[in-house]
XYZ file of N, CA and C in Angstrom:
693
model
N -73.448 -14.256 71.975
C -72.263 -13.805 72.702
C -72.635 -13.569 74.154
N -71.889 -14.147 75.062
C -72.210 -14.050 76.484
C -71.847 -12.679 77.049
N -72.361 -12.401 78.234
C -72.016 -11.153 78.918
C -70.513 -11.072 79.162
N -69.911 -12.212 79.500
C -68.468 -12.232 79.728
C -67.704 -11.870 78.465
N -68.148 -12.379 77.317
C -67.495 -12.049 76.054
C -67.635 -10.555 75.750
N -68.815 -9.998 76.043
C -69.023 -8.563 75.812
C -68.077 -7.738 76.674
N -67.922 -8.156 77.912
C -66.992 -7.472 78.814
C -65.574 -7.558 78.276
N -65.217 -8.704 77.722
C -63.871 -8.865 77.168
C -63.639 -7.953 75.974
N -64.657 -7.795 75.112
C -64.526 -6.874 73.976
C -64.351 -5.444 74.470
N -65.163 -5.046 75.458
C -65.028 -3.707 76.024
C -63.652 -3.527 76.667
N -63.166 -4.578 77.300
C -61.837 -4.516 77.888
C -60.763 -4.324 76.841
N -60.915 -4.989 75.691
C -59.958 -4.820 74.599
C -59.998 -3.395 74.066
N -61.214 -2.822 73.969
C -61.330 -1.421 73.550
C -60.574 -0.515 74.508
N -60.744 -0.765 75.794
C -60.070 0.070 76.793
C -58.554 -0.060 76.702
N -58.078 -1.249 76.362
C -56.633 -1.486 76.311
C -55.965 -0.805 75.124
N -56.735 -0.406 74.126
C -56.143 0.382 73.039
C -56.425 1.863 73.213
N -57.584 2.201 73.829
C -57.947 3.612 73.976
C -57.158 4.290 75.094
N -57.091 3.665 76.259
C -56.458 4.299 77.421
C -54.989 4.654 77.174
N -54.151 3.729 76.687
C -52.756 4.109 76.466
C -52.592 5.156 75.369
N -53.501 5.152 74.398
C -53.424 6.169 73.345
C -53.709 7.555 73.907
N -54.669 7.641 74.836
C -54.956 8.924 75.469
C -53.789 9.373 76.346
N -53.152 8.430 77.027
C -51.968 8.761 77.831
C -50.856 9.278 76.930
N -50.639 8.589 75.803
C -49.606 9.034 74.856
C -49.923 10.419 74.314
N -51.220 10.687 74.080
C -51.622 11.994 73.572
C -51.266 13.087 74.570
N -51.575 12.854 75.830
C -51.259 13.838 76.869
C -49.753 14.078 76.940
N -48.989 13.032 76.769
C -47.534 13.143 76.791
C -46.958 13.733 75.509
N -47.804 13.875 74.473
C -47.323 14.375 73.187
C -46.501 13.349 72.443
N -46.823 12.062 72.651
C -45.993 11.007 72.072
C -46.852 9.902 71.455
N -47.938 10.271 70.790
C -48.773 9.276 70.129
C -48.287 9.101 68.695
N -47.678 7.982 68.402
C -47.069 7.720 67.107
C -48.008 6.905 66.216
N -47.960 7.167 64.898
C -48.800 6.412 63.966
C -48.535 4.919 64.041
N -47.274 4.539 64.089
C -46.934 3.119 64.124
C -47.516 2.443 65.359
N -47.558 3.166 66.456
C -48.137 2.622 67.686
C -49.633 2.413 67.523
N -50.301 3.398 66.910
C -51.734 3.270 66.643
C -51.992 2.076 65.725
N -51.181 1.948 64.678
C -51.328 0.816 63.751
C -51.284 -0.506 64.506
N -50.309 -0.653 65.367
C -50.132 -1.892 66.127
C -51.310 -2.152 67.054
N -51.786 -1.117 67.737
C -52.890 -1.296 68.686
C -54.194 -1.637 67.969
N -54.440 -1.001 66.833
C -55.683 -1.274 66.108
C -55.702 -2.708 65.589
N -54.581 -3.166 65.089
C -54.528 -4.549 64.602
C -54.621 -5.539 65.758
N -54.050 -5.206 66.887
C -54.185 -6.066 68.067
C -55.655 -6.178 68.473
N -56.347 -5.041 68.536
C -57.763 -5.041 68.889
C -58.569 -5.879 67.906
N -58.278 -5.753 66.619
C -58.998 -6.509 65.598
C -58.819 -8.006 65.792
N -57.605 -8.420 66.068
C -57.360 -9.848 66.299
C -58.089 -10.344 67.548
N -58.165 -9.486 68.580
C -58.883 -9.868 69.792
C -60.363 -10.092 69.506
N -60.964 -9.204 68.716
C -62.379 -9.344 68.372
C -62.614 -10.643 67.606
N -61.755 -10.915 66.642
C -61.895 -12.137 65.842
C -61.774 -13.376 66.716
N -60.823 -13.374 67.625
C -60.634 -14.528 68.506
C -61.794 -14.688 69.485
N -62.245 -13.580 70.081
C -63.322 -13.655 71.060
C -64.626 -14.139 70.442
N -64.863 -13.759 69.192
C -66.097 -14.156 68.509
C -65.936 -15.464 67.737
N -64.740 -16.035 67.796
C -64.464 -17.293 67.093
C -64.860 -17.191 65.621
N -64.497 -16.070 64.999
C -64.827 -15.853 63.589
C -63.856 -16.624 62.701
N -64.399 -17.333 61.736
C -63.589 -18.070 60.767
C -63.342 -17.130 59.578
N -62.235 -16.424 59.642
C -61.938 -15.366 58.675
C -61.031 -15.882 57.574
N -61.456 -15.683 56.329
C -60.605 -15.985 55.176
C -60.469 -14.724 54.341
N -59.276 -14.483 53.855
C -59.010 -13.280 53.065
C -58.168 -13.635 51.852
N -58.498 -13.054 50.724
C -57.729 -13.260 49.496
C -57.460 -11.918 48.829
N -56.357 -11.844 48.100
C -56.088 -10.690 47.263
C -55.109 -9.677 47.795
N -54.599 -9.845 49.025
C -53.669 -8.852 49.576
C -52.432 -8.700 48.699
N -52.035 -9.791 48.045
C -50.838 -9.744 47.205
C -51.025 -8.869 45.970
N -52.255 -8.475 45.669
C -52.523 -7.620 44.514
C -52.180 -6.155 44.772
N -51.949 -5.811 46.026
C -51.772 -4.406 46.414
C -50.303 -4.146 46.756
N -49.554 -3.511 45.864
C -48.146 -3.210 46.168
C -48.053 -2.204 47.316
N -47.101 -2.397 48.187
C -46.892 -1.465 49.283
C -46.035 -0.298 48.819
N -45.930 0.710 49.650
C -45.075 1.841 49.316
C -45.809 3.086 48.877
N -47.154 3.053 48.868
C -47.915 4.252 48.553
C -49.263 4.186 49.256
N -49.967 5.307 49.239
C -51.274 5.376 49.884
C -52.375 4.987 48.903
N -53.423 4.381 49.449
C -54.587 3.984 48.660
C -55.856 4.487 49.329
N -56.937 4.489 48.564
C -58.266 4.690 49.117
C -58.984 3.349 49.023
N -59.135 2.680 50.167
C -59.840 1.410 50.223
C -61.339 1.670 50.326
N -62.119 0.941 49.526
C -63.571 1.075 49.566
C -64.205 -0.299 49.662
N -65.051 -0.479 50.666
C -65.743 -1.763 50.824
C -67.240 -1.548 50.944
N -67.970 -2.641 50.776
C -69.379 -2.630 51.162
C -69.465 -2.599 52.689
N -70.664 -2.385 53.194
C -70.817 -2.182 54.643
C -71.955 -3.054 55.152
N -71.610 -4.166 55.834
C -72.614 -5.088 56.348
C -72.840 -4.959 57.850
N -71.819 -4.466 58.587
C -71.890 -4.544 60.042
C -70.832 -3.647 60.669
N -71.008 -3.343 61.961
C -69.940 -2.671 62.704
C -68.691 -3.542 62.761
N -68.846 -4.849 62.568
C -67.710 -5.763 62.626
C -66.850 -5.717 61.368
N -67.274 -4.962 60.340
C -66.456 -4.825 59.128
C -65.067 -4.274 59.459
N -65.030 -3.319 60.355
C -63.781 -2.596 60.610
C -62.680 -3.499 61.158
N -62.922 -4.286 62.216
C -61.845 -5.179 62.654
C -61.460 -6.217 61.616
N -62.424 -6.670 60.787
C -62.076 -7.622 59.730
C -61.101 -6.998 58.734
N -61.327 -5.739 58.421
C -60.471 -5.062 57.448
C -59.091 -4.773 58.024
N -59.045 -4.327 59.278
C -57.737 -4.054 59.868
C -56.918 -5.330 60.028
N -57.586 -6.453 60.098
C -56.870 -7.724 60.210
C -56.384 -8.246 58.861
N -56.886 -7.684 57.765
C -56.595 -8.283 56.460
C -55.986 -7.335 55.421
N -56.254 -6.041 55.504
C -55.739 -5.134 54.479
C -54.219 -5.002 54.600
N -53.505 -4.924 53.466
C -52.042 -4.994 53.507
C -51.318 -3.711 53.884
N -51.919 -2.551 53.669
C -51.216 -1.303 53.949
C -50.904 -1.179 55.428
N -49.701 -0.750 55.784
C -49.325 -0.694 57.203
C -50.074 0.368 57.992
N -50.420 1.480 57.349
C -51.110 2.568 58.043
C -52.396 2.900 57.313
N -53.514 2.704 58.000
C -54.832 2.959 57.417
C -55.668 3.712 58.450
N -56.309 4.769 58.008
C -57.257 5.480 58.864
C -58.603 5.500 58.148
N -59.658 5.489 58.924
C -60.973 5.383 58.315
C -61.795 6.640 58.515
N -62.741 6.832 57.606
C -63.800 7.804 57.789
C -64.945 7.091 58.480
N -65.443 7.662 59.562
C -66.528 7.040 60.307
C -67.579 8.055 60.695
N -68.810 7.594 60.831
C -69.895 8.514 61.181
C -69.704 9.056 62.594
N -70.262 10.221 62.831
C -69.990 10.962 64.060
C -70.412 10.204 65.314
N -71.394 9.286 65.186
C -71.865 8.560 66.363
C -70.739 7.750 67.014
N -69.813 7.222 66.204
C -68.684 6.473 66.755
C -67.806 7.358 67.628
N -67.738 8.629 67.257
C -66.867 9.569 67.960
C -67.545 10.161 69.198
N -68.813 9.833 69.386
C -69.543 10.325 70.550
C -69.461 9.359 71.740
N -68.852 8.183 71.528
C -68.660 7.239 72.626
C -67.601 7.813 73.570
N -67.910 7.965 74.858
C -66.956 8.577 75.794
C -65.588 7.886 75.756
N -64.543 8.684 75.773
C -63.147 8.255 75.742
C -62.773 7.596 74.411
N -63.575 6.628 73.954
C -63.302 5.966 72.671
C -63.246 7.001 71.552
N -64.208 7.937 71.529
C -64.228 8.956 70.485
C -63.014 9.860 70.537
N -62.617 10.226 71.750
C -61.433 11.073 71.883
C -60.183 10.339 71.403
N -60.139 9.042 71.709
C -59.010 8.237 71.246
C -58.973 8.135 69.733
N -60.144 7.998 69.100
C -60.197 7.929 67.639
C -59.654 9.211 67.005
N -60.081 10.342 67.527
C -59.596 11.612 66.969
C -58.091 11.761 67.153
N -57.609 11.388 68.321
C -56.176 11.497 68.593
C -55.363 10.620 67.658
N -55.963 9.501 67.252
C -55.265 8.552 66.390
C -55.451 8.852 64.901
N -56.017 10.014 64.576
C -56.156 10.513 63.199
C -57.297 9.858 62.433
N -58.223 9.215 63.127
C -59.421 8.753 62.447
C -60.309 9.964 62.157
N -61.135 9.854 61.123
C -61.790 11.035 60.565
C -63.296 10.967 60.789
N -63.810 11.943 61.506
C -65.233 12.023 61.827
C -66.004 12.661 60.681
N -67.109 12.020 60.297
C -67.936 12.538 59.211
C -69.363 12.760 59.717
N -69.843 13.977 59.552
C -71.228 14.317 59.883
C -71.982 14.465 58.567
N -72.691 13.407 58.190
C -73.356 13.406 56.887
C -74.525 14.379 56.820
N -74.982 14.851 57.982
C -76.095 15.800 57.994
C -75.623 17.233 57.785
N -74.310 17.444 57.786
C -73.734 18.783 57.646
C -72.780 18.776 56.464
N -73.206 19.335 55.348
C -72.427 19.259 54.114
C -71.061 19.926 54.266
N -71.021 21.092 54.898
C -69.748 21.801 55.050
C -68.781 20.988 55.907
N -69.308 20.384 56.973
C -68.475 19.552 57.835
C -67.978 18.321 57.092
N -68.831 17.730 56.270
C -68.436 16.553 55.499
C -67.314 16.892 54.522
N -67.374 18.068 53.915
C -66.311 18.486 52.994
C -64.987 18.677 53.738
N -65.058 19.219 54.949
C -63.845 19.369 55.752
C -63.242 18.005 56.086
N -64.093 17.016 56.305
C -63.609 15.666 56.592
C -62.870 15.085 55.395
N -63.396 15.332 54.200
C -62.724 14.868 52.980
C -61.379 15.571 52.814
N -61.333 16.861 53.130
C -60.064 17.599 53.063
C -59.049 17.031 54.050
N -59.514 16.684 55.249
C -58.653 16.069 56.263
C -58.093 14.759 55.729
N -58.962 13.946 55.137
C -58.517 12.670 54.575
C -57.504 12.878 53.457
N -57.714 13.898 52.630
C -56.790 14.172 51.531
C -55.402 14.535 52.057
N -55.348 15.278 53.152
C -54.052 15.629 53.730
C -53.329 14.384 54.240
N -54.082 13.467 54.815
C -53.468 12.226 55.282
C -52.939 11.403 54.111
N -53.697 11.332 53.035
C -53.245 10.593 51.850
C -51.952 11.188 51.324
N -51.882 12.515 51.258
C -50.670 13.165 50.779
C -49.488 12.891 51.699
N -49.773 12.528 52.934
C -48.725 12.214 53.908
C -48.430 10.714 53.957
N -48.999 9.969 53.004
C -48.697 8.548 52.897
C -49.619 7.615 53.640
N -50.712 8.143 54.177
C -51.662 7.331 54.945
C -52.780 6.848 54.022
N -53.044 5.551 54.015
C -54.175 5.028 53.257
C -55.470 5.301 54.015
N -56.542 5.470 53.271
C -57.843 5.791 53.847
C -58.824 4.676 53.529
N -59.634 4.306 54.527
C -60.722 3.354 54.293
C -62.060 4.062 54.478
N -62.994 3.762 53.584
C -64.349 4.266 53.728
C -65.324 3.292 53.084
N -66.572 3.388 53.494
C -67.643 2.571 52.928
C -68.541 3.486 52.093
N -68.424 3.449 50.764
C -69.146 4.425 49.937
C -70.666 4.277 49.969
N -71.186 3.151 50.495
C -72.636 3.061 50.664
C -73.121 4.052 51.717
N -72.243 4.367 52.683
C -72.584 5.364 53.691
C -73.337 4.827 54.882
N -73.939 3.665 54.753
C -74.682 3.070 55.859
C -74.673 1.559 55.706
N -74.973 0.859 56.791
C -74.953 -0.602 56.754
C -76.146 -1.158 55.975
N -75.869 -2.211 55.221
C -76.917 -2.879 54.457
C -77.867 -3.613 55.400
N -79.139 -3.630 55.055
C -80.122 -4.367 55.856
C -80.216 -5.836 55.454
N -79.879 -6.126 54.188
C -80.045 -7.494 53.693
C -78.772 -8.068 53.066
N -77.669 -7.327 53.150
C -76.419 -7.799 52.572
C -76.191 -7.370 51.143
N -77.201 -6.873 50.479
C -77.058 -6.434 49.090
C -76.392 -5.060 49.042
N -75.777 -4.751 47.893
C -75.040 -3.498 47.744
C -75.999 -2.347 47.478
N -75.879 -1.290 48.278
C -76.719 -0.120 48.101
C -76.099 0.883 47.135
N -76.727 2.011 46.998
C -76.228 3.070 46.135
C -74.941 3.645 46.716
N -73.934 3.859 45.864
C -72.660 4.395 46.329
C -72.689 5.918 46.306
N -72.067 6.520 47.312
C -71.969 7.976 47.394
C -70.658 8.441 46.759
N -70.609 9.700 46.375
C -69.507 10.210 45.557
C -68.279 10.676 46.329
N -68.428 10.980 47.633
C -67.360 11.643 48.376
C -66.020 10.947 48.297
N -65.990 9.636 48.517
C -64.737 8.894 48.483
C -64.090 8.881 47.119
N -64.906 8.893 46.081
C -64.373 8.907 44.717
C -63.752 10.263 44.394
N -64.377 11.336 44.888
C -63.762 12.664 44.733
C -62.421 12.713 45.472
N -62.357 12.071 46.642
C -61.098 12.012 47.393
C -60.016 11.327 46.575
N -60.331 10.197 45.979
C -59.351 9.466 45.181
C -58.920 10.273 43.955
N -59.871 10.871 43.268
C -59.539 11.674 42.085
C -58.694 12.888 42.459
N -59.048 13.528 43.567
C -58.330 14.725 43.976
C -56.908 14.462 44.423
N -56.649 13.281 44.979
C -55.309 12.945 45.483
C -54.542 12.027 44.538
N -55.247 11.526 43.502
C -54.667 10.558 42.551
C -54.282 9.240 43.225
N -54.874 8.967 44.376
C -54.627 7.700 45.061
C -55.462 6.604 44.421
N -54.872 5.475 44.059
C -55.650 4.376 43.479
C -56.716 3.885 44.458
N -57.823 3.429 43.907
C -58.903 2.853 44.705
C -58.707 1.342 44.781
N -58.789 0.800 45.976
C -58.744 -0.655 46.152
C -60.126 -1.110 46.607
N -60.871 -1.811 45.742
C -62.186 -2.303 46.162
C -62.039 -3.541 47.043
N -62.875 -3.623 48.071
C -62.812 -4.735 49.024
C -64.230 -5.222 49.310
N -64.444 -6.509 49.108
C -65.756 -7.095 49.361
C -65.745 -7.855 50.692
N -66.732 -7.569 51.529
C -66.877 -8.247 52.820
C -68.176 -9.036 52.805
N -68.078 -10.300 53.175
C -69.254 -11.165 53.156
C -69.307 -11.978 54.446
N -70.373 -11.817 55.199
C -70.555 -12.636 56.386
C -70.658 -11.880 57.695
N -70.180 -10.638 57.753
C -70.272 -9.910 59.022
C -71.714 -9.604 59.404
N -72.595 -9.567 58.414
C -74.008 -9.327 58.711
C -74.595 -10.471 59.540
N -73.990 -11.657 59.448
C -74.447 -12.799 60.236
C -73.915 -12.746 61.664
N -72.854 -11.981 61.878
C -72.288 -11.828 63.219
C -73.042 -10.749 63.995
N -73.232 -9.593 63.341
C -73.954 -8.490 63.980
C -74.651 -7.676 62.893
N -75.920 -7.969 62.618
C -76.644 -7.223 61.581
C -77.013 -5.824 62.047
N -77.374 -4.999 61.110
C -77.849 -3.658 61.440
C -79.039 -3.753 62.389
N -78.970 -3.028 63.504
C -80.021 -3.063 64.503
C -79.880 -4.177 65.511
N -78.917 -5.082 65.279
C -78.724 -6.192 66.196
C -78.022 -5.754 67.469
N -78.298 -6.449 68.559
C -77.695 -6.127 69.850
C -76.751 -7.216 70.340
N -76.921 -8.424 69.823
C -76.130 -9.561 70.289
C -75.264 -10.076 69.148
N -73.959 -10.186 69.384
C -73.040 -10.707 68.376
C -73.018 -12.226 68.429
N -73.088 -12.831 67.260
C -73.102 -14.281 67.150
C -71.675 -14.819 66.986
N -71.378 -15.898 67.675
C -70.042 -16.479 67.610
C -69.986 -17.612 66.586
N -68.755 -17.889 66.113
C -68.524 -19.043 65.254
C -68.944 -18.882 63.814
N -69.153 -17.664 63.347
C -69.571 -17.434 61.966
C -68.350 -17.321 61.037
N -68.607 -17.471 59.739
C -67.554 -17.342 58.724
C -67.650 -15.988 58.045
N -66.492 -15.368 57.822
C -66.415 -14.079 57.140
C -65.375 -14.179 56.024
N -65.728 -13.669 54.853
C -64.821 -13.655 53.713
C -64.494 -12.213 53.331
N -63.213 -11.933 53.125
C -62.767 -10.624 52.646
C -62.020 -10.841 51.331
N -62.469 -10.167 50.274
C -61.825 -10.266 48.967
C -61.286 -8.898 48.581
N -59.971 -8.811 48.424
C -59.308 -7.547 48.109
C -59.009 -7.505 46.610
N -59.493 -6.472 45.944
C -59.293 -6.349 44.512
C -57.989 -5.658 44.156
N -57.685 -5.640 42.880
C -56.496 -4.936 42.403
C -56.732 -3.434 42.440
N -55.681 -2.642 42.711
C -55.841 -1.183 42.712
C -56.340 -0.675 41.364
N -57.226 0.292 41.423
C -57.780 0.918 40.224
C -57.164 2.307 40.085
N -56.369 2.509 39.058
C -55.776 3.827 38.818
C -56.878 4.820 38.463
N -56.782 6.031 39.000
C -57.845 7.012 38.791
C -57.478 8.097 37.782
N -56.182 8.195 37.415
C -55.777 9.224 36.468
C -56.505 9.043 35.135
N -57.100 10.121 34.653
C -57.779 10.086 33.368
C -59.147 9.420 33.404
N -59.608 9.041 34.607
C -60.912 8.378 34.718
C -61.987 9.391 35.100
N -63.226 9.072 34.726
C -64.342 9.923 35.129
C -65.031 9.318 36.345
N -65.736 10.148 37.071
C -66.358 9.748 38.326
C -67.325 8.582 38.135
N -68.211 8.695 37.143
C -69.229 7.666 36.949
C -68.608 6.323 36.615
N -67.554 6.344 35.814
C -66.905 5.096 35.436
C -66.257 4.412 36.627
N -65.616 5.189 37.494
C -65.012 4.622 38.699
C -66.072 4.042 39.628
N -67.154 4.769 39.814
C -68.219 4.287 40.690
C -68.814 2.983 40.168
N -68.989 2.904 38.863
C -69.545 1.700 38.279
C -68.597 0.516 38.433
N -67.288 0.742 38.233
C -66.316 -0.348 38.358
C -66.269 -0.892 39.787
N -66.272 0.003 40.755
C -66.251 -0.444 42.155
C -67.547 -1.180 42.490
N -68.658 -0.656 42.045
C -69.940 -1.311 42.331
C -69.987 -2.708 41.730
N -69.515 -2.850 40.501
C -69.535 -4.162 39.849
C -68.679 -5.170 40.604
N -67.527 -4.726 41.125
C -66.674 -5.619 41.916
C -67.412 -6.079 43.179
N -68.019 -5.130 43.879
C -68.703 -5.461 45.118
C -69.879 -6.407 44.880
N -70.669 -6.124 43.873
C -71.822 -6.978 43.564
C -71.360 -8.389 43.205
N -70.309 -8.490 42.389
C -69.833 -9.800 41.946
C -69.347 -10.657 43.112
N -68.704 -10.030 44.116
C -68.085 -10.800 45.188
C -68.951 -10.902 46.446
N -70.012 -10.114 46.505
C -70.892 -10.179 47.678
C -72.218 -10.830 47.317
N -72.797 -10.464 46.200
C -74.105 -10.979 45.813
C -74.001 -12.159 44.855
N -72.835 -12.305 44.216
C -72.683 -13.348 43.195
C -72.581 -14.743 43.774
């Protein structure tokens, strides 16, 4: 990716962050506006990187309710791929605190109801889950990566329990999502994004959580991810 392309990506970030901060100051930052800006930014990233994106399974997810989307985590580029493909109109994500420490960008994320997670602070992490639960009860779908960190080799790591407790506590169905190929665009530790790569997103059917146990849900999601990413 050239320096000019990097500047263009940063420019796209500014074009969604700056107006959101202005709207916040005015007291007029609307969810629908955030939804539109995030999807616009995602499409810009895909176009700038010339990513060949294919997605299947959106038709499996009925609209009209909130879900907890869970995917594997290959790259920072997972997020724009998901916002470009997931069917729910309003989705907010749980993200590690480092994303929220980026000047202006972090403030914009908080204003737009994205949820900061400090994994080194258990009490803070629990508050983040509570925040996410309130959004789910208000009809907002939540996205999180239960591995908790980006894969080094593309294989599925151990899943953490927090997102599953969120789904059980809110009775929101879990939608498993497999992402394959973003690690080739920007791997963990990488500094340069590669253009012209192919990315596949596979969206599974919602998994009802009522009457289910934690271990069984974790195993079902893991099996879906392994089958569609490593298979």
